[in-house]
Amino acid sequence: MNNVLFLVDIDGTLLRVDRQVTRGIWAETWSNIIGGKVPWERLDTAAGKTDLQILAQLLGDPDYACRIAANFFDELAECAQRSIVSTSIQLCHGARSFLVEAQKYGARLVVLSGNERRIGWHKLRTAGLDRFFLEGFWGCAVLDRHHLPPIARDWALQQGLVEELSRVIIIGDTPNDISCAHRYGFVALAVASGPYSIEELLQHRPTLCFPDLHHAAVSLQRIFDNPAMNRRLIIAIDGPAGSGKTTTAQLLAERLGYTYIDTGAMYRALTLAALESGVPLTDQTLASLLESIMIELRHTSHGQRTYLNGRDVSERIRQPDVTALVSLVSSFPSVRQAMVRLQQKLGRQGGIVMDGRDIGTAVFPDADVKVFMTADLDTRAQRRFLELHASDPSLTIDDVKRQLDQRDTLDSSREYNPLRRADDAFVLDTSALTIEEQVETILRHIRNKFAMSNSVSQD
Ligand code: DC
């Protein structure tokens, strides 16, 4: 299990600090830095919020909060270090045994908390829990804790703590912790040891929900054995041109920490090679051409780039001459067989989002998640037109519509592996959706498919 990363919340999950003590620290700091009394009536709840978010809400002005944050938190941290002592802290039931057990399983433990960094470490030290954690990610610099999980995940990967993450598990006591996990496809383990009851937490569909960490600790084996815990999914996205596949698949992969594989770019690179070499377009010539060239999808800080024999052709393969021929090139059976084999090799280890025309039907008919994206022709043409118009002002929307229609007809009528919706695919009509809504809808679908929601353990 040493490829599992646990991101653990502090307050309400591991421990509780006497409310009077916390309020006293804020009152003293507020009076010293801002003057007057803390307007607590402005804060609905502190649970699940970051310290910077609490400060912004109390001030009613996020910009002002960011400007004074360094000063305010210096004072707050100093005050907390003086005032929070072991008698002001109560450990949540089972907190220590959970951390001990999780470590025995080889899980990597990291703090993910809304606390200011020094205050968070001070609480953990005072409670004797700091030694369990390799690092912490804190809420003193971000207004929204939703920004923290991918930072923690990328840090763990960069440090080489985990060669390949199979799972990231967020453990917390609030709906905010659950939604942090959902946003990135992580496992959400909720505990009702904070201000929210099990029933309230279940409404937010955590993957697992326990009364407290004691119950989670005795169920660790069951948690790890659960199939949803250990998989790096294969996500297949198919659909016609302009349905939004590429942008959605890219964003989805980013959110999940997965690799994005654009199979259209592979067919396009072969088409470019054919154009440049001038070979006749037959099944046999194209199949041998494919054997003699090297197509690579490299992941760079500028997103995925396509290389043909070591040359970056990412922009070149989107030019009209390539687009006009790619459907024909990709219709030859030997070309498709070779490409499918290559794509299966690229994706079989999982943790991928692959988009194309035949991913859910031919490349990975057993994919964990299959999405078929569609949109009406007018919407797709409008999207493509906006993309292409800048580089080719002579293009009209009718030209684009005609080309898309032609390409769809060719792609769906070819004999071998045509564009077709897999029977078990989730159909997503994107005509009236924004990119963000498309990503959210797919994540929700994945969550519903794999969530072990309502699995409350009270034994
Ligand atoms: O997604 P795209 O527009 O870049 O794809 C270019 C062409 O490649 C598309 O018209 C059909 C073909 N293609 C395919 O046949 N099978 C795939 N898996 C991906 C693309």
mmCIF file with all atom_site columns, C-alpha atoms in Angstrom, residues 77-255:
data_model
loop_
_atom_site.group_PDB
_atom_site.id
_atom_site.type_symbol
_atom_site.label_atom_id
_atom_site.label_alt_id
_atom_site.label_comp_id
_atom_site.label_asym_id
_atom_site.label_entity_id
_atom_site.label_seq_id
_atom_site.pdbx_PDB_ins_code
_atom_site.Cartn_x
_atom_site.Cartn_y
_atom_site.Cartn_z
_atom_site.occupancy
_atom_site.B_iso_or_equiv
_atom_site.pdbx_formal_charge
_atom_site.auth_seq_id
_atom_site.auth_comp_id
_atom_site.auth_asym_id
_atom_site.auth_atom_id
_atom_site.pdbx_PDB_model_num
ATOM 1   C CA . ALA A 1 77  ? 0.637   32.035 15.347  1.00 0.00 ? 77  ALA A CA 1
ATOM 2   C CA . GLU A 1 78  ? 2.575   33.570 18.204  1.00 0.00 ? 78  GLU A CA 1
ATOM 3   C CA . CYS A 1 79  ? -0.544  33.844 20.282  1.00 0.00 ? 79  CYS A CA 1
ATOM 4   C CA . ALA A 1 80  ? -1.583  30.246 19.464  1.00 0.00 ? 80  ALA A CA 1
ATOM 5   C CA . GLN A 1 81  ? 1.836   28.878 20.388  1.00 0.00 ? 81  GLN A CA 1
ATOM 6   C CA . ARG A 1 82  ? 1.482   30.541 23.802  1.00 0.00 ? 82  ARG A CA 1
ATOM 7   C CA . SER A 1 83  ? -2.168  29.654 24.426  1.00 0.00 ? 83  SER A CA 1
ATOM 8   C CA . ILE A 1 84  ? -2.727  26.174 23.017  1.00 0.00 ? 84  ILE A CA 1
ATOM 9   C CA . VAL A 1 85  ? -1.386  23.673 25.537  1.00 0.00 ? 85  VAL A CA 1
ATOM 10  C CA . SER A 1 86  ? -2.051  19.963 25.936  1.00 0.00 ? 86  SER A CA 1
ATOM 11  C CA . THR A 1 87  ? -5.037  20.564 28.219  1.00 0.00 ? 87  THR A CA 1
ATOM 12  C CA . SER A 1 88  ? -6.758  22.680 25.548  1.00 0.00 ? 88  SER A CA 1
ATOM 13  C CA . ILE A 1 89  ? -6.640  19.795 23.065  1.00 0.00 ? 89  ILE A CA 1
ATOM 14  C CA . GLN A 1 90  ? -8.820  16.726 22.959  1.00 0.00 ? 90  GLN A CA 1
ATOM 15  C CA . LEU A 1 91  ? -7.838  13.887 20.623  1.00 0.00 ? 91  LEU A CA 1
ATOM 16  C CA . CYS A 1 92  ? -10.658 12.511 18.482  1.00 0.00 ? 92  CYS A CA 1
ATOM 17  C CA . HIS A 1 93  ? -11.497 8.880  19.227  1.00 0.00 ? 93  HIS A CA 1
ATOM 18  C CA . GLY A 1 94  ? -9.097  6.557  17.398  1.00 0.00 ? 94  GLY A CA 1
ATOM 19  C CA . ALA A 1 95  ? -6.950  9.317  15.844  1.00 0.00 ? 95  ALA A CA 1
ATOM 20  C CA . ARG A 1 96  ? -3.623  7.926  16.999  1.00 0.00 ? 96  ARG A CA 1
ATOM 21  C CA . SER A 1 97  ? -4.449  4.290  16.296  1.00 0.00 ? 97  SER A CA 1
ATOM 22  C CA . PHE A 1 98  ? -5.643  5.211  12.814  1.00 0.00 ? 98  PHE A CA 1
ATOM 23  C CA . LEU A 1 99  ? -2.327  6.918  12.012  1.00 0.00 ? 99  LEU A CA 1
ATOM 24  C CA . VAL A 1 100 ? -0.344  4.004  13.483  1.00 0.00 ? 100 VAL A CA 1
ATOM 25  C CA . GLU A 1 101 ? -2.348  1.470  11.451  1.00 0.00 ? 101 GLU A CA 1
ATOM 26  C CA . ALA A 1 102 ? -2.194  3.509  8.242   1.00 0.00 ? 102 ALA A CA 1
ATOM 27  C CA . GLN A 1 103 ? 1.590   3.738  8.584   1.00 0.00 ? 103 GLN A CA 1
ATOM 28  C CA . LYS A 1 104 ? 1.818   -0.016 9.121   1.00 0.00 ? 104 LYS A CA 1
ATOM 29  C CA . TYR A 1 105 ? 0.115   -0.410 5.774   1.00 0.00 ? 105 TYR A CA 1
ATOM 30  C CA . GLY A 1 106 ? 2.783   1.816  4.237   1.00 0.00 ? 106 GLY A CA 1
ATOM 31  C CA . ALA A 1 107 ? 0.421   4.698  3.463   1.00 0.00 ? 107 ALA A CA 1
ATOM 32  C CA . ARG A 1 108 ? 2.125   8.109  3.154   1.00 0.00 ? 108 ARG A CA 1
ATOM 33  C CA . LEU A 1 109 ? 0.577   10.629 5.524   1.00 0.00 ? 109 LEU A CA 1
ATOM 34  C CA . VAL A 1 110 ? 0.401   14.326 4.755   1.00 0.00 ? 110 VAL A CA 1
ATOM 35  C CA . VAL A 1 111 ? -1.589  17.089 6.449   1.00 0.00 ? 111 VAL A CA 1
ATOM 36  C CA . LEU A 1 112 ? -4.152  19.020 4.445   1.00 0.00 ? 112 LEU A CA 1
ATOM 37  C CA . SER A 1 113 ? -5.621  21.642 6.670   1.00 0.00 ? 113 SER A CA 1
ATOM 38  C CA . GLY A 1 114 ? -7.201  25.065 6.682   1.00 0.00 ? 114 GLY A CA 1
ATOM 39  C CA . ASN A 1 115 ? -4.915  26.023 9.575   1.00 0.00 ? 115 ASN A CA 1
ATOM 40  C CA . GLU A 1 116 ? -2.125  28.548 9.351   1.00 0.00 ? 116 GLU A CA 1
ATOM 41  C CA . ARG A 1 117 ? 1.054   26.436 8.994   1.00 0.00 ? 117 ARG A CA 1
ATOM 42  C CA . ARG A 1 118 ? 2.707   27.231 12.347  1.00 0.00 ? 118 ARG A CA 1
ATOM 43  C CA . ILE A 1 119 ? -0.573  26.862 14.224  1.00 0.00 ? 119 ILE A CA 1
ATOM 44  C CA . GLY A 1 120 ? -1.332  23.532 12.531  1.00 0.00 ? 120 GLY A CA 1
ATOM 45  C CA . TRP A 1 121 ? 2.077   22.082 13.390  1.00 0.00 ? 121 TRP A CA 1
ATOM 46  C CA . HIS A 1 122 ? 1.808   23.430 16.933  1.00 0.00 ? 122 HIS A CA 1
ATOM 47  C CA . LYS A 1 123 ? -1.535  21.663 17.449  1.00 0.00 ? 123 LYS A CA 1
ATOM 48  C CA . LEU A 1 124 ? -0.148  18.395 16.094  1.00 0.00 ? 124 LEU A CA 1
ATOM 49  C CA . ARG A 1 125 ? 3.032   18.667 18.174  1.00 0.00 ? 125 ARG A CA 1
ATOM 50  C CA . THR A 1 126 ? 1.083   19.437 21.319  1.00 0.00 ? 126 THR A CA 1
ATOM 51  C CA . ALA A 1 127 ? -1.157  16.424 20.648  1.00 0.00 ? 127 ALA A CA 1
ATOM 52  C CA . GLY A 1 128 ? 1.900   14.217 19.933  1.00 0.00 ? 128 GLY A CA 1
ATOM 53  C CA . LEU A 1 129 ? 0.794   13.525 16.361  1.00 0.00 ? 129 LEU A CA 1
ATOM 54  C CA . ASP A 1 130 ? 3.297   15.536 14.323  1.00 0.00 ? 130 ASP A CA 1
ATOM 55  C CA . ARG A 1 131 ? 5.741   12.645 13.862  1.00 0.00 ? 131 ARG A CA 1
ATOM 56  C CA . PHE A 1 132 ? 3.274   10.771 11.664  1.00 0.00 ? 132 PHE A CA 1
ATOM 57  C CA . PHE A 1 133 ? 3.287   13.381 8.917   1.00 0.00 ? 133 PHE A CA 1
ATOM 58  C CA . LEU A 1 134 ? 5.817   13.843 6.141   1.00 0.00 ? 134 LEU A CA 1
ATOM 59  C CA . GLU A 1 135 ? 4.624   17.301 5.128   1.00 0.00 ? 135 GLU A CA 1
ATOM 60  C CA . GLY A 1 136 ? 1.729   19.703 5.445   1.00 0.00 ? 136 GLY A CA 1
ATOM 61  C CA . PHE A 1 137 ? -0.343  21.808 3.044   1.00 0.00 ? 137 PHE A CA 1
ATOM 62  C CA . TRP A 1 138 ? -1.987  24.719 4.738   1.00 0.00 ? 138 TRP A CA 1
ATOM 63  C CA . GLY A 1 139 ? -4.771  27.232 4.414   1.00 0.00 ? 139 GLY A CA 1
ATOM 64  C CA . CYS A 1 140 ? -2.840  30.385 5.277   1.00 0.00 ? 140 CYS A CA 1
ATOM 65  C CA . ALA A 1 141 ? -2.090  31.249 1.652   1.00 0.00 ? 141 ALA A CA 1
ATOM 66  C CA . VAL A 1 142 ? -5.257  30.123 -0.132  1.00 0.00 ? 142 VAL A CA 1
ATOM 67  C CA . LEU A 1 143 ? -8.814  31.340 0.207   1.00 0.00 ? 143 LEU A CA 1
ATOM 68  C CA . ASP A 1 144 ? -10.208 28.030 -0.922  1.00 0.00 ? 144 ASP A CA 1
ATOM 69  C CA . ARG A 1 145 ? -8.944  24.665 0.321   1.00 0.00 ? 145 ARG A CA 1
ATOM 70  C CA . HIS A 1 146 ? -9.946  23.122 -3.018  1.00 0.00 ? 146 HIS A CA 1
ATOM 71  C CA . HIS A 1 147 ? -6.631  24.418 -4.400  1.00 0.00 ? 147 HIS A CA 1
ATOM 72  C CA . LEU A 1 148 ? -4.561  22.318 -2.008  1.00 0.00 ? 148 LEU A CA 1
ATOM 73  C CA . PRO A 1 149 ? -5.125  18.644 -2.994  1.00 0.00 ? 149 PRO A CA 1
ATOM 74  C CA . PRO A 1 150 ? -3.402  18.678 -6.409  1.00 0.00 ? 150 PRO A CA 1
ATOM 75  C CA . ILE A 1 151 ? -0.460  20.613 -4.903  1.00 0.00 ? 151 ILE A CA 1
ATOM 76  C CA . ALA A 1 152 ? -0.066  17.871 -2.286  1.00 0.00 ? 152 ALA A CA 1
ATOM 77  C CA . ARG A 1 153 ? -0.413  15.119 -4.886  1.00 0.00 ? 153 ARG A CA 1
ATOM 78  C CA . ASP A 1 154 ? 2.149   16.658 -7.256  1.00 0.00 ? 154 ASP A CA 1
ATOM 79  C CA . TRP A 1 155 ? 4.528   17.252 -4.368  1.00 0.00 ? 155 TRP A CA 1
ATOM 80  C CA . ALA A 1 156 ? 4.336   13.566 -3.353  1.00 0.00 ? 156 ALA A CA 1
ATOM 81  C CA . LEU A 1 157 ? 5.061   12.478 -6.912  1.00 0.00 ? 157 LEU A CA 1
ATOM 82  C CA . GLN A 1 158 ? 7.952   14.922 -7.328  1.00 0.00 ? 158 GLN A CA 1
ATOM 83  C CA . GLN A 1 159 ? 9.517   13.843 -4.048  1.00 0.00 ? 159 GLN A CA 1
ATOM 84  C CA . GLY A 1 160 ? 9.471   10.274 -5.304  1.00 0.00 ? 160 GLY A CA 1
ATOM 85  C CA . LEU A 1 161 ? 7.639   9.295  -2.108  1.00 0.00 ? 161 LEU A CA 1
ATOM 86  C CA . VAL A 1 162 ? 5.332   7.284  -4.242  1.00 0.00 ? 162 VAL A CA 1
ATOM 87  C CA . GLU A 1 163 ? 6.490   6.112  -7.632  1.00 0.00 ? 163 GLU A CA 1
ATOM 88  C CA . GLU A 1 164 ? 3.045   5.965  -8.976  1.00 0.00 ? 164 GLU A CA 1
ATOM 89  C CA . LEU A 1 165 ? 0.083   6.968  -6.929  1.00 0.00 ? 165 LEU A CA 1
ATOM 90  C CA . SER A 1 166 ? -2.649  4.406  -7.030  1.00 0.00 ? 166 SER A CA 1
ATOM 91  C CA . ARG A 1 167 ? -4.902  6.361  -4.750  1.00 0.00 ? 167 ARG A CA 1
ATOM 92  C CA . VAL A 1 168 ? -5.183  9.667  -2.958  1.00 0.00 ? 168 VAL A CA 1
ATOM 93  C CA . ILE A 1 169 ? -7.500  9.568  0.034   1.00 0.00 ? 169 ILE A CA 1
ATOM 94  C CA . ILE A 1 170 ? -8.757  12.741 1.674   1.00 0.00 ? 170 ILE A CA 1
ATOM 95  C CA . ILE A 1 171 ? -9.805  12.272 5.269   1.00 0.00 ? 171 ILE A CA 1
ATOM 96  C CA . GLY A 1 172 ? -11.921 14.948 6.886   1.00 0.00 ? 172 GLY A CA 1
ATOM 97  C CA . ASP A 1 173 ? -15.018 15.812 8.872   1.00 0.00 ? 173 ASP A CA 1
ATOM 98  C CA . THR A 1 174 ? -16.771 18.384 6.654   1.00 0.00 ? 174 THR A CA 1
ATOM 99  C CA . PRO A 1 175 ? -18.595 18.555 3.305   1.00 0.00 ? 175 PRO A CA 1
ATOM 100 C CA . ASN A 1 176 ? -15.706 20.714 2.085   1.00 0.00 ? 176 ASN A CA 1
ATOM 101 C CA . ASP A 1 177 ? -13.241 17.845 2.599   1.00 0.00 ? 177 ASP A CA 1
ATOM 102 C CA . ILE A 1 178 ? -15.550 15.553 0.632   1.00 0.00 ? 178 ILE A CA 1
ATOM 103 C CA . SER A 1 179 ? -15.920 17.992 -2.251  1.00 0.00 ? 179 SER A CA 1
ATOM 104 C CA . CYS A 1 180 ? -12.122 18.511 -2.308  1.00 0.00 ? 180 CYS A CA 1
ATOM 105 C CA . ALA A 1 181 ? -11.784 14.776 -2.949  1.00 0.00 ? 181 ALA A CA 1
ATOM 106 C CA . HIS A 1 182 ? -14.586 14.658 -5.514  1.00 0.00 ? 182 HIS A CA 1
ATOM 107 C CA . ARG A 1 183 ? -13.146 17.500 -7.521  1.00 0.00 ? 183 ARG A CA 1
ATOM 108 C CA . TYR A 1 184 ? -9.989  15.517 -8.252  1.00 0.00 ? 184 TYR A CA 1
ATOM 109 C CA . GLY A 1 185 ? -11.441 12.005 -8.328  1.00 0.00 ? 185 GLY A CA 1
ATOM 110 C CA . PHE A 1 186 ? -9.818  11.131 -4.984  1.00 0.00 ? 186 PHE A CA 1
ATOM 111 C CA . VAL A 1 187 ? -11.336 8.854  -2.373  1.00 0.00 ? 187 VAL A CA 1
ATOM 112 C CA . ALA A 1 188 ? -13.325 10.800 0.232   1.00 0.00 ? 188 ALA A CA 1
ATOM 113 C CA . LEU A 1 189 ? -13.192 9.255  3.686   1.00 0.00 ? 189 LEU A CA 1
ATOM 114 C CA . ALA A 1 190 ? -15.504 11.203 5.976   1.00 0.00 ? 190 ALA A CA 1
ATOM 115 C CA . VAL A 1 191 ? -15.626 10.995 9.755   1.00 0.00 ? 191 VAL A CA 1
ATOM 116 C CA . ALA A 1 192 ? -18.490 12.336 11.845  1.00 0.00 ? 192 ALA A CA 1
ATOM 117 C CA . SER A 1 193 ? -16.240 13.405 14.731  1.00 0.00 ? 193 SER A CA 1
ATOM 118 C CA . GLY A 1 194 ? -16.617 17.113 13.901  1.00 0.00 ? 194 GLY A CA 1
ATOM 119 C CA . PRO A 1 195 ? -19.715 19.307 13.702  1.00 0.00 ? 195 PRO A CA 1
ATOM 120 C CA . TYR A 1 196 ? -21.472 17.226 10.993  1.00 0.00 ? 196 TYR A CA 1
ATOM 121 C CA . SER A 1 197 ? -23.475 14.054 11.633  1.00 0.00 ? 197 SER A CA 1
ATOM 122 C CA . ILE A 1 198 ? -23.128 10.911 9.540   1.00 0.00 ? 198 ILE A CA 1
ATOM 123 C CA . GLU A 1 199 ? -26.479 11.670 7.881   1.00 0.00 ? 199 GLU A CA 1
ATOM 124 C CA . GLU A 1 200 ? -25.344 15.186 6.963   1.00 0.00 ? 200 GLU A CA 1
ATOM 125 C CA . LEU A 1 201 ? -22.031 13.927 5.576   1.00 0.00 ? 201 LEU A CA 1
ATOM 126 C CA . LEU A 1 202 ? -23.714 11.159 3.566   1.00 0.00 ? 202 LEU A CA 1
ATOM 127 C CA . GLN A 1 203 ? -25.724 13.765 1.685   1.00 0.00 ? 203 GLN A CA 1
ATOM 128 C CA . HIS A 1 204 ? -22.421 14.806 0.103   1.00 0.00 ? 204 HIS A CA 1
ATOM 129 C CA . ARG A 1 205 ? -21.712 11.259 -1.061  1.00 0.00 ? 205 ARG A CA 1
ATOM 130 C CA . PRO A 1 206 ? -18.344 10.439 0.490   1.00 0.00 ? 206 PRO A CA 1
ATOM 131 C CA . THR A 1 207 ? -16.702 7.218  -0.722  1.00 0.00 ? 207 THR A CA 1
ATOM 132 C CA . LEU A 1 208 ? -16.688 5.958  2.856   1.00 0.00 ? 208 LEU A CA 1
ATOM 133 C CA . CYS A 1 209 ? -18.154 7.342  6.042   1.00 0.00 ? 209 CYS A CA 1
ATOM 134 C CA . PHE A 1 210 ? -17.340 6.381  9.628   1.00 0.00 ? 210 PHE A CA 1
ATOM 135 C CA . PRO A 1 211 ? -18.430 7.725  13.004  1.00 0.00 ? 211 PRO A CA 1
ATOM 136 C CA . ASP A 1 212 ? -14.780 8.437  13.816  1.00 0.00 ? 212 ASP A CA 1
ATOM 137 C CA . LEU A 1 213 ? -11.215 7.358  13.060  1.00 0.00 ? 213 LEU A CA 1
ATOM 138 C CA . HIS A 1 214 ? -11.440 4.475  15.507  1.00 0.00 ? 214 HIS A CA 1
ATOM 139 C CA . HIS A 1 215 ? -14.025 2.822  13.241  1.00 0.00 ? 215 HIS A CA 1
ATOM 140 C CA . ALA A 1 216 ? -11.924 3.679  10.185  1.00 0.00 ? 216 ALA A CA 1
ATOM 141 C CA . ALA A 1 217 ? -8.810  2.147  11.813  1.00 0.00 ? 217 ALA A CA 1
ATOM 142 C CA . VAL A 1 218 ? -10.441 -1.215 12.480  1.00 0.00 ? 218 VAL A CA 1
ATOM 143 C CA . SER A 1 219 ? -11.767 -1.239 8.901   1.00 0.00 ? 219 SER A CA 1
ATOM 144 C CA . LEU A 1 220 ? -8.485  -0.312 7.206   1.00 0.00 ? 220 LEU A CA 1
ATOM 145 C CA . GLN A 1 221 ? -8.037  -3.722 5.642   1.00 0.00 ? 221 GLN A CA 1
ATOM 146 C CA . ARG A 1 222 ? -11.541 -3.492 4.223   1.00 0.00 ? 222 ARG A CA 1
ATOM 147 C CA . ILE A 1 223 ? -10.872 0.017  2.957   1.00 0.00 ? 223 ILE A CA 1
ATOM 148 C CA . PHE A 1 224 ? -7.723  -1.081 1.147   1.00 0.00 ? 224 PHE A CA 1
ATOM 149 C CA . ASP A 1 225 ? -9.343  -4.253 -0.178  1.00 0.00 ? 225 ASP A CA 1
ATOM 150 C CA . ASN A 1 226 ? -12.164 -2.322 -1.752  1.00 0.00 ? 226 ASN A CA 1
ATOM 151 C CA . PRO A 1 227 ? -11.780 -2.411 -5.538  1.00 0.00 ? 227 PRO A CA 1
ATOM 152 C CA . ALA A 1 228 ? -12.573 1.275  -5.937  1.00 0.00 ? 228 ALA A CA 1
ATOM 153 C CA . MET A 1 229 ? -9.546  2.080  -3.791  1.00 0.00 ? 229 MET A CA 1
ATOM 154 C CA . ASN A 1 230 ? -6.749  0.654  -5.848  1.00 0.00 ? 230 ASN A CA 1
ATOM 155 C CA . ARG A 1 231 ? -7.517  1.328  -9.393  1.00 0.00 ? 231 ARG A CA 1
ATOM 156 C CA . ARG A 1 232 ? -6.057  3.689  -11.857 1.00 0.00 ? 232 ARG A CA 1
ATOM 157 C CA . LEU A 1 233 ? -8.946  3.877  -14.241 1.00 0.00 ? 233 LEU A CA 1
ATOM 158 C CA . ILE A 1 234 ? -8.982  3.643  -18.000 1.00 0.00 ? 234 ILE A CA 1
ATOM 159 C CA . ILE A 1 235 ? -11.330 6.368  -19.191 1.00 0.00 ? 235 ILE A CA 1
ATOM 160 C CA . ALA A 1 236 ? -12.421 6.214  -22.832 1.00 0.00 ? 236 ALA A CA 1
ATOM 161 C CA . ILE A 1 237 ? -13.921 9.282  -24.477 1.00 0.00 ? 237 ILE A CA 1
ATOM 162 C CA . ASP A 1 238 ? -15.349 9.003  -27.970 1.00 0.00 ? 238 ASP A CA 1
ATOM 163 C CA . GLY A 1 239 ? -17.435 11.245 -30.155 1.00 0.00 ? 239 GLY A CA 1
ATOM 164 C CA . PRO A 1 240 ? -17.580 13.184 -33.416 1.00 0.00 ? 240 PRO A CA 1
ATOM 165 C CA . ALA A 1 241 ? -15.300 16.102 -34.291 1.00 0.00 ? 241 ALA A CA 1
ATOM 166 C CA . GLY A 1 242 ? -16.045 19.298 -32.391 1.00 0.00 ? 242 GLY A CA 1
ATOM 167 C CA . SER A 1 243 ? -17.986 17.610 -29.595 1.00 0.00 ? 243 SER A CA 1
ATOM 168 C CA . GLY A 1 244 ? -15.460 18.958 -27.069 1.00 0.00 ? 244 GLY A CA 1
ATOM 169 C CA . LYS A 1 245 ? -13.574 15.705 -26.462 1.00 0.00 ? 245 LYS A CA 1
ATOM 170 C CA . THR A 1 246 ? -10.025 17.038 -26.498 1.00 0.00 ? 246 THR A CA 1
ATOM 171 C CA . THR A 1 247 ? -10.445 19.972 -24.120 1.00 0.00 ? 247 THR A CA 1
ATOM 172 C CA . THR A 1 248 ? -12.647 17.977 -21.777 1.00 0.00 ? 248 THR A CA 1
ATOM 173 C CA . ALA A 1 249 ? -10.365 14.928 -21.776 1.00 0.00 ? 249 ALA A CA 1
ATOM 174 C CA . GLN A 1 250 ? -7.325  17.127 -21.150 1.00 0.00 ? 250 GLN A CA 1
ATOM 175 C CA . LEU A 1 251 ? -8.933  18.892 -18.183 1.00 0.00 ? 251 LEU A CA 1
ATOM 176 C CA . LEU A 1 252 ? -10.294 15.659 -16.788 1.00 0.00 ? 252 LEU A CA 1
ATOM 177 C CA . ALA A 1 253 ? -6.837  14.062 -16.929 1.00 0.00 ? 253 ALA A CA 1
ATOM 178 C CA . GLU A 1 254 ? -5.368  17.115 -15.200 1.00 0.00 ? 254 GLU A CA 1
ATOM 179 C CA . ARG A 1 255 ? -7.947  16.910 -12.422 1.00 0.00 ? 255 ARG A CA 1
#
